[in-house]
Structures are given as structure tokens and as C-alpha cells.
Coordinates of C-alpha atoms and ligand atoms in Angstrom, one line a residue:
M1 CA -35.5 -84.8 61.0
F2 CA -32.3 -82.6 62.3
G3 CA -29.8 -85.1 60.9
L4 CA -31.5 -84.9 57.5
H5 CA -31.7 -81.2 57.4
F6 CA -27.9 -80.6 58.3
L7 CA -26.6 -83.2 56.0
L8 CA -28.9 -81.6 53.0
A9 CA -27.6 -77.9 54.5
V10 CA -23.9 -79.7 54.6
G11 CA -24.5 -81.1 51.2
L12 CA -26.2 -77.9 49.5
S13 CA -23.4 -76.2 51.0
L14 CA -20.6 -78.1 49.7
S15 CA -22.0 -78.3 46.0
S16 CA -22.4 -74.6 45.8
L17 CA -19.0 -74.5 47.2
T18 CA -17.4 -77.3 44.6
L19 CA -19.1 -76.4 42.0
G20 CA -20.4 -73.1 42.0
A21 CA -17.4 -70.6 43.4
P22 CA -14.9 -71.1 40.9
T23 CA -16.6 -70.1 38.0
D24 CA -19.4 -68.0 40.0
A25 CA -20.4 -66.0 37.1
N26 CA -22.7 -63.5 38.8
C27 CA -24.9 -62.9 35.9
T28 CA -27.7 -64.4 34.4
R29 CA -29.0 -64.6 30.9
E30 CA -32.1 -62.2 32.0
S31 CA -29.4 -59.6 33.7
L32 CA -27.5 -59.9 30.1
E33 CA -30.9 -59.4 27.9
A34 CA -31.3 -56.6 30.3
A35 CA -28.3 -54.9 30.0
V36 CA -28.4 -55.2 26.1
A37 CA -32.1 -54.1 26.3
D38 CA -30.8 -50.4 27.9
L39 CA -27.6 -50.6 25.0
L40 CA -30.7 -50.2 22.6
T41 CA -32.3 -47.7 24.6
A42 CA -28.7 -45.9 24.7
Q43 CA -28.6 -45.8 21.1
T44 CA -31.8 -45.0 20.5
T45 CA -32.2 -42.4 22.8
G46 CA -28.6 -40.9 22.6
S47 CA -27.9 -41.2 25.9
S48 CA -25.4 -44.0 27.6
A49 CA -27.4 -42.7 31.0
A50 CA -29.5 -45.5 29.9
I51 CA -27.3 -48.3 30.9
K52 CA -28.4 -49.1 34.6
A53 CA -25.5 -51.6 34.6
L54 CA -22.9 -49.6 33.8
S55 CA -19.8 -49.0 36.0
P56 CA -18.8 -45.8 37.0
S57 CA -15.2 -46.4 36.4
V58 CA -16.1 -48.8 32.9
T59 CA -13.8 -48.9 30.0
Y60 CA -14.9 -47.7 26.7
T61 CA -13.2 -48.2 23.3
Q62 CA -14.5 -47.3 19.9
N63 CA -12.8 -48.7 16.6
D64 CA -9.8 -49.7 19.5
K65 CA -9.0 -46.2 20.6
A66 CA -9.8 -45.3 24.4
G67 CA -12.6 -42.5 25.2
T68 CA -15.6 -42.3 27.3
I69 CA -18.6 -43.9 26.2
S70 CA -21.0 -40.7 27.1
A71 CA -18.7 -39.1 24.3
G72 CA -19.2 -41.9 22.0
I73 CA -21.6 -43.6 18.9
L74 CA -24.2 -43.7 22.0
A75 CA -24.3 -39.9 22.1
S76 CA -25.7 -40.2 18.6
P77 CA -29.4 -41.0 18.9
L78 CA -30.0 -43.6 15.8
K79 CA -32.8 -45.2 14.9
I80 CA -32.4 -49.1 14.7
D81 CA -33.3 -51.1 11.3
H82 CA -32.5 -54.3 12.8
N83 CA -30.3 -55.7 16.4
R84 CA -29.4 -59.2 17.2
S85 CA -27.1 -60.0 20.2
E86 CA -26.0 -62.7 21.8
Y87 CA -25.3 -63.7 25.8
D88 CA -22.3 -65.5 27.1
T89 CA -23.4 -66.2 30.5
T90 CA -20.0 -68.1 31.4
A91 CA -17.7 -65.2 31.0
C92 CA -20.3 -63.1 31.5
A93 CA -20.1 -61.0 28.0
T94 CA -22.3 -59.7 25.7
Y95 CA -22.5 -58.7 21.7
S96 CA -25.2 -56.7 19.4
E97 CA -25.1 -55.8 15.8
L98 CA -26.8 -52.8 15.0
I99 CA -28.1 -51.6 11.6
V100 CA -28.9 -48.2 11.1
A101 CA -29.6 -47.8 7.4
D102 CA -30.4 -44.3 7.5
K103 CA -29.5 -42.6 3.8
A104 CA -27.4 -39.7 5.6
K105 CA -25.9 -41.5 8.3
P106 CA -25.8 -45.6 7.7
Y107 CA -24.2 -47.3 10.5
V108 CA -23.1 -51.3 11.5
I109 CA -22.4 -51.3 14.8
G110 CA -20.8 -54.0 16.6
T111 CA -20.7 -53.7 20.7
Q112 CA -19.2 -55.9 22.7
M113 CA -19.7 -55.7 26.6
R114 CA -17.9 -57.4 29.9
F115 CA -19.4 -57.9 33.2
T116 CA -17.5 -57.8 36.3
G117 CA -20.0 -58.8 39.2
D118 CA -23.2 -57.2 38.4
Q119 CA -21.8 -54.1 36.7
I120 CA -20.8 -53.5 32.9
T121 CA -17.1 -52.9 32.9
K122 CA -15.9 -52.9 29.7
V123 CA -17.4 -51.8 26.5
Q124 CA -15.4 -52.5 23.2
T125 CA -17.5 -51.4 20.1
L126 CA -17.0 -51.1 16.4
V127 CA -18.7 -48.2 14.5
T128 CA -18.6 -49.2 10.6
T129 CA -19.9 -46.6 7.9
T130 CA -19.3 -45.4 4.5
G131 CA -15.4 -46.2 3.5
D132 CA -15.3 -49.1 5.9
W133 CA -14.9 -52.9 4.4
L134 CA -17.3 -53.3 2.0
F135 CA -19.8 -51.1 3.5
N136 CA -23.2 -51.4 1.8
V137 CA -26.0 -51.0 4.9
T138 CA -28.2 -52.1 2.0
G139 CA -26.9 -55.4 1.8
T140 CA -26.5 -55.8 5.7
L141 CA -29.9 -55.2 6.6
Y142 CA -31.1 -57.5 3.7
W143 CA -28.9 -60.5 4.9
S144 CA -28.3 -60.2 7.9
S145 CA -32.3 -59.8 8.7
K146 CA -32.8 -62.9 5.8
E147 CA -30.7 -65.1 8.1
N148 CA -31.9 -67.7 11.3
W149 CA -30.0 -67.3 14.4
D150 CA -33.0 -68.8 16.3
P151 CA -32.2 -70.9 19.3
I152 CA -30.7 -74.2 18.3
P153 CA -32.7 -76.9 20.4
A154 CA -30.7 -78.2 23.5
A155 CA -30.0 -81.5 22.4
Q156 CA -28.4 -80.2 19.2
Q157 CA -26.4 -77.6 20.5
D158 CA -22.3 -77.8 20.0
T159 CA -20.0 -77.0 23.4
R160 CA -18.2 -73.7 23.8
A161 CA -15.2 -75.4 22.5
V162 CA -16.5 -76.9 19.4
I163 CA -17.8 -73.1 18.6
Q164 CA -14.7 -71.8 19.2
A165 CA -12.4 -74.2 17.7
A166 CA -14.6 -73.5 14.3
A167 CA -14.2 -69.5 14.5
D168 CA -11.0 -70.4 15.3
A169 CA -10.5 -72.7 12.8
Y170 CA -11.4 -70.1 10.2
L171 CA -9.4 -67.1 11.5
D172 CA -6.1 -69.3 11.7
I173 CA -6.4 -69.9 7.9
F174 CA -6.0 -66.6 7.0
N175 CA -2.3 -67.4 8.0
N176 CA -1.8 -71.1 7.6
K177 CA -3.6 -72.6 4.6
K178 CA -3.1 -76.1 6.6
V179 CA -5.9 -75.3 8.9
V180 CA -8.7 -77.9 8.1
V181 CA -12.0 -75.6 8.7
P182 CA -15.5 -77.1 9.2
W183 CA -17.2 -75.7 6.6
G184 CA -21.0 -76.0 6.8
S185 CA -22.9 -76.7 4.0
P186 CA -25.0 -74.5 3.1
C187 CA -22.3 -71.8 4.5
A188 CA -22.7 -67.8 3.5
R189 CA -19.7 -64.6 4.6
L190 CA -21.6 -61.3 5.5
E191 CA -18.7 -59.0 4.7
G192 CA -19.6 -55.3 5.3
G193 CA -22.7 -55.6 3.3
S194 CA -21.4 -58.0 0.7
Y195 CA -22.6 -61.6 0.3
T196 CA -20.9 -64.8 -0.8
G197 CA -24.2 -66.4 -0.5
K198 CA -27.3 -66.3 -2.9
G199 CA -29.6 -67.7 -0.5
L200 CA -29.2 -71.5 -2.0
P201 CA -28.7 -74.6 -0.5
T202 CA -25.2 -74.9 -2.5
D203 CA -23.9 -71.8 -0.9
S204 CA -20.2 -72.0 0.3
C205 CA -18.1 -70.2 2.0
N206 CA -15.1 -71.5 0.9
V207 CA -15.1 -69.1 -1.8
G208 CA -11.4 -66.8 -1.5
I209 CA -9.9 -66.0 1.7
P210 CA -6.4 -64.0 1.3
S211 CA -3.5 -65.6 3.0
G212 CA -0.7 -63.9 5.3
E213 CA -2.8 -62.0 7.7
D214 CA -2.7 -62.9 11.7
L215 CA -5.9 -62.2 12.8
T216 CA -4.8 -61.6 16.8
N217 CA -5.9 -60.3 20.1
R218 CA -8.9 -62.2 20.0
R219 CA -11.6 -61.5 22.4
Y220 CA -14.6 -64.1 22.6
V221 CA -18.5 -64.0 23.2
I222 CA -20.3 -67.5 22.7
D223 CA -23.5 -68.3 22.9
E224 CA -24.3 -72.0 22.7
T225 CA -28.0 -71.6 22.7
V226 CA -27.8 -70.1 19.5
G227 CA -24.5 -71.8 18.4
A228 CA -22.9 -67.8 18.0
V229 CA -19.1 -66.9 18.6
D230 CA -18.3 -63.1 18.2
V231 CA -14.5 -62.8 18.0
F232 CA -13.0 -59.2 18.1
L233 CA -9.8 -59.1 16.3
N234 CA -6.9 -57.2 14.9
F235 CA -6.4 -58.0 11.1
G236 CA -3.3 -57.9 10.1
G237 CA -1.4 -58.7 13.1
A238 CA -1.1 -56.2 16.6
T239 CA -1.8 -53.2 15.4
G240 CA -3.7 -54.4 12.6
L241 CA -7.6 -53.0 11.5
P242 CA -10.0 -53.0 14.2
D243 CA -12.9 -56.4 13.1
S244 CA -15.4 -58.4 14.2
H245 CA -16.0 -61.7 13.0
Q246 CA -19.4 -63.3 13.9
F247 CA -20.2 -66.8 13.5
R248 CA -22.9 -69.2 13.7
I249 CA -22.0 -73.0 14.0
E250 CA -24.4 -75.5 13.4
S251 CA -23.4 -79.2 14.7
G252 CA -19.9 -77.9 14.9
K253 CA -19.6 -76.5 11.3
I254 CA -19.9 -72.9 10.1
R255 CA -23.6 -71.3 8.6
Y256 CA -23.0 -67.8 8.6
V257 CA -19.7 -65.4 8.7
H258 CA -20.2 -61.8 9.6
T259 CA -17.5 -59.1 9.5
L260 CA -17.0 -56.1 10.2
T261 CA -13.5 -53.9 9.4
V262 CA -12.5 -50.5 10.3
M263 CA -10.6 -49.1 7.5
T264 CA -11.0 -45.2 8.7
A265 CA -8.9 -44.7 11.9
S266 CA -10.4 -41.2 12.4
K267 CA -14.1 -42.0 13.6
Ligands
NAG1 C1 -34.4 -55.6 18.6 O1 -35.1 -56.3 18.2 C2 -35.9 -56.8 18.5 C3 -36.4 -57.9 17.4 O2 -35.0 -59.2 17.4 C4 -37.2 -56.1 18.5 O3 -37.9 -56.6 18.8 C5 -36.6 -55.0 19.1 O4 -37.8 -53.8 18.8 C6 -35.6 -54.5 18.6 N1 -35.6 -53.2 19.7 C7 -34.9 -51.9 18.9 C8 -34.4 -51.0 19.6 O5 -34.9 -51.9 17.4
NAG2 C1 -18.7 -62.4 41.6 O1 -19.1 -61.3 42.5 C2 -18.4 -61.2 43.7 C3 -18.9 -60.0 44.8 O2 -19.3 -59.1 43.8 C4 -16.9 -60.9 43.5 O3 -15.9 -61.0 44.2 C5 -16.2 -62.1 42.1 O4 -15.4 -61.6 41.9 C6 -17.4 -62.1 40.9 N1 -17.3 -63.2 40.5 C7 -16.9 -62.7 38.7 C8 -16.6 -64.2 37.7 O5 -17.5 -61.9 38.3
NAG3 C1 -25.7 -52.8 -1.9 O1 -26.6 -53.8 -1.5 C2 -27.5 -54.0 -2.6 C3 -28.2 -55.0 -1.8 O2 -27.3 -56.5 -1.9 C4 -27.4 -54.2 -3.8 O3 -28.3 -54.0 -4.6 C5 -26.5 -52.9 -4.5 O4 -26.0 -53.1 -5.4 C6 -25.2 -52.5 -3.4 N1 -24.7 -51.5 -3.5 C7 -23.3 -51.5 -4.4 C8 -23.0 -50.1 -4.3 O5 -22.4 -52.4 -3.9

């Protein structure tokens, strides 16, 4: 008995060392979900104090400008009409899309949060509103609510590598027309509030992509359970526009693209 317990104990600690240690993520889906629930409460109530896991030394950017989280968009209580989040349990990061369809003060907000240990150490947010690229909150709310970003059955889930590669191919084609993009069919792009699709099986995403644009400084949040990846980037080189491209990938192919692009630097 002693021998068996000893062996089991050694075996367990060996496996936790060899399997656990190098990528020990310190976050669970539950801890990430709790943080996002707090983010939504914070935005609804107008107080970042609602985010319990926030590190005292959290760094915050809003539209690529460094600031303090308590003085940013979270200081404004907003009624959220639609929200959707993805959870990256490998990188310990989250992405949330918040749609605020208030007629006087409409917003579509994209927020990435990153953890170190059990604390949120980085929050980056893009706040789009009237004047930003193709902004039309009515369209965003309508189309985003209609889409299916539900969990994908485990056996059909793509790997992180496949999901990221599909997103990268799409982002790369803006600067290299030779790139082969795994277009899905159907596929639809929601850019600001403008939709390339009609909600039909024939919808295509291969409809007009600019060229000569470097989409760089890519920051990924990947959630295999829903085939989603969000990429924060600069659109048009290192000092380019603050931008988010979010993708839903199904069986290696692009199903949806959502973009937020900040045109007005003063917000
Ligand atoms: C966020 O969306 C979920 C449905 O996906 C909903 O149940 C929840 O109430 C929403 N939260 C807020 C704060 O609007
Ligand atoms: C996990 O937490 C431990 C203790 O807080 C820390 O030393 C380690 O760097 C953390 N790992 C990651 C990936 O955050
Ligand atoms: C905004 O989107 C809605 C819904 O798709 C559409 O009916 C409306 O015409 C759009 N407004 C503008 C100014 O494009």
C-alpha cells in the first residue's frame, strides 16, 4: 500500500510538473467569466470598482491612449443592449463586444482584458461611436444579435493554431493579395454597422478588401469552444488606426468578421 501511494504521489507530481508548469495558466474559464461579469456590472453602474480581480497596477488604454481605468469609458453608466464575450484559458485573456444602442450616446465597445496570476493586469478598450468607421449602432445591434456564435461541439472544434491562421490570412491579404484566405460559405462581415451579408446561404466575405494596408501589432484572444478569435491591431502600420477584428471560424473557415475602427483620435 505504501509503495502504491508513493508511486501515485510521485506520478502525480511529475505529471503536474511536466504538463502543468510550463503553461500553468492560473486562470479558469470560471475566473475569466467572473471577470467579464464584473466588467459588465462596471459598465452598467459606471464604476470600475466592480471589477474585483483588477490589479492595483493594471495598465489601461482606451483607443490606444494610456489612461486610468476609473476615468475611462467605465466611468459612464451605460445600458448594454447586447454583449458577447470570448474566453482564452491558455493566454488568460478575454474579449467582450458591448453594444449600447442609446440614441443620444451610442457606442460599440470592444475590450480585451489580460491576467497575470489571478489578477487583471492589462485592459485595452476600443470605444467606437458616431464618426467612427461605418458606425451605425442600429446595424451592429441588428446583425450581431442575429448571428450564431454558440459553442461548437468538442469533436468539431478547431485548434488554436487553425483559428489564428484563418484570422491571420484574412488580415494579411490587406497587404499581400497572394495570401489564400479560408473563406467560409456562407460568410458575412460586420464592419462598424455595415453588413456585407443578407443573412443568406450565399453570403460571401470575398467582396472588396483594400490593398496596401499593413495590419500590425496584433494582440489575440482565442476561444476554441466558440471558434472565436479577436485581434486588436493597428490598421495601416505601427501608428495606424486603433482597430479590432473579431472572427468566428467554423471547420477552419471564416464564418463571421466583426470590425471596430477608431477614426477620431480625441475620444
Ligand atoms: C449579457 O448577455 C447575456 C446573454 O448573452 C445576458 O444574459 C446578460 O444579461 C447580458 N448582460 C448585460 C449586463 O447586459
Ligand atoms: C501563475 O501564478 C504564479 C504565482 O502567482 C506565478 O508565479 C506565475 O507566473 C503565474 N503564471 C502565469 C502564466 O500567469
Ligand atoms: C443603419 O443600419 C440600419 C439597419 O441595418 C439601416 O436600416 C439604416 O439605414 C442604417 N443607417 C445608415 C445611416 O446607414
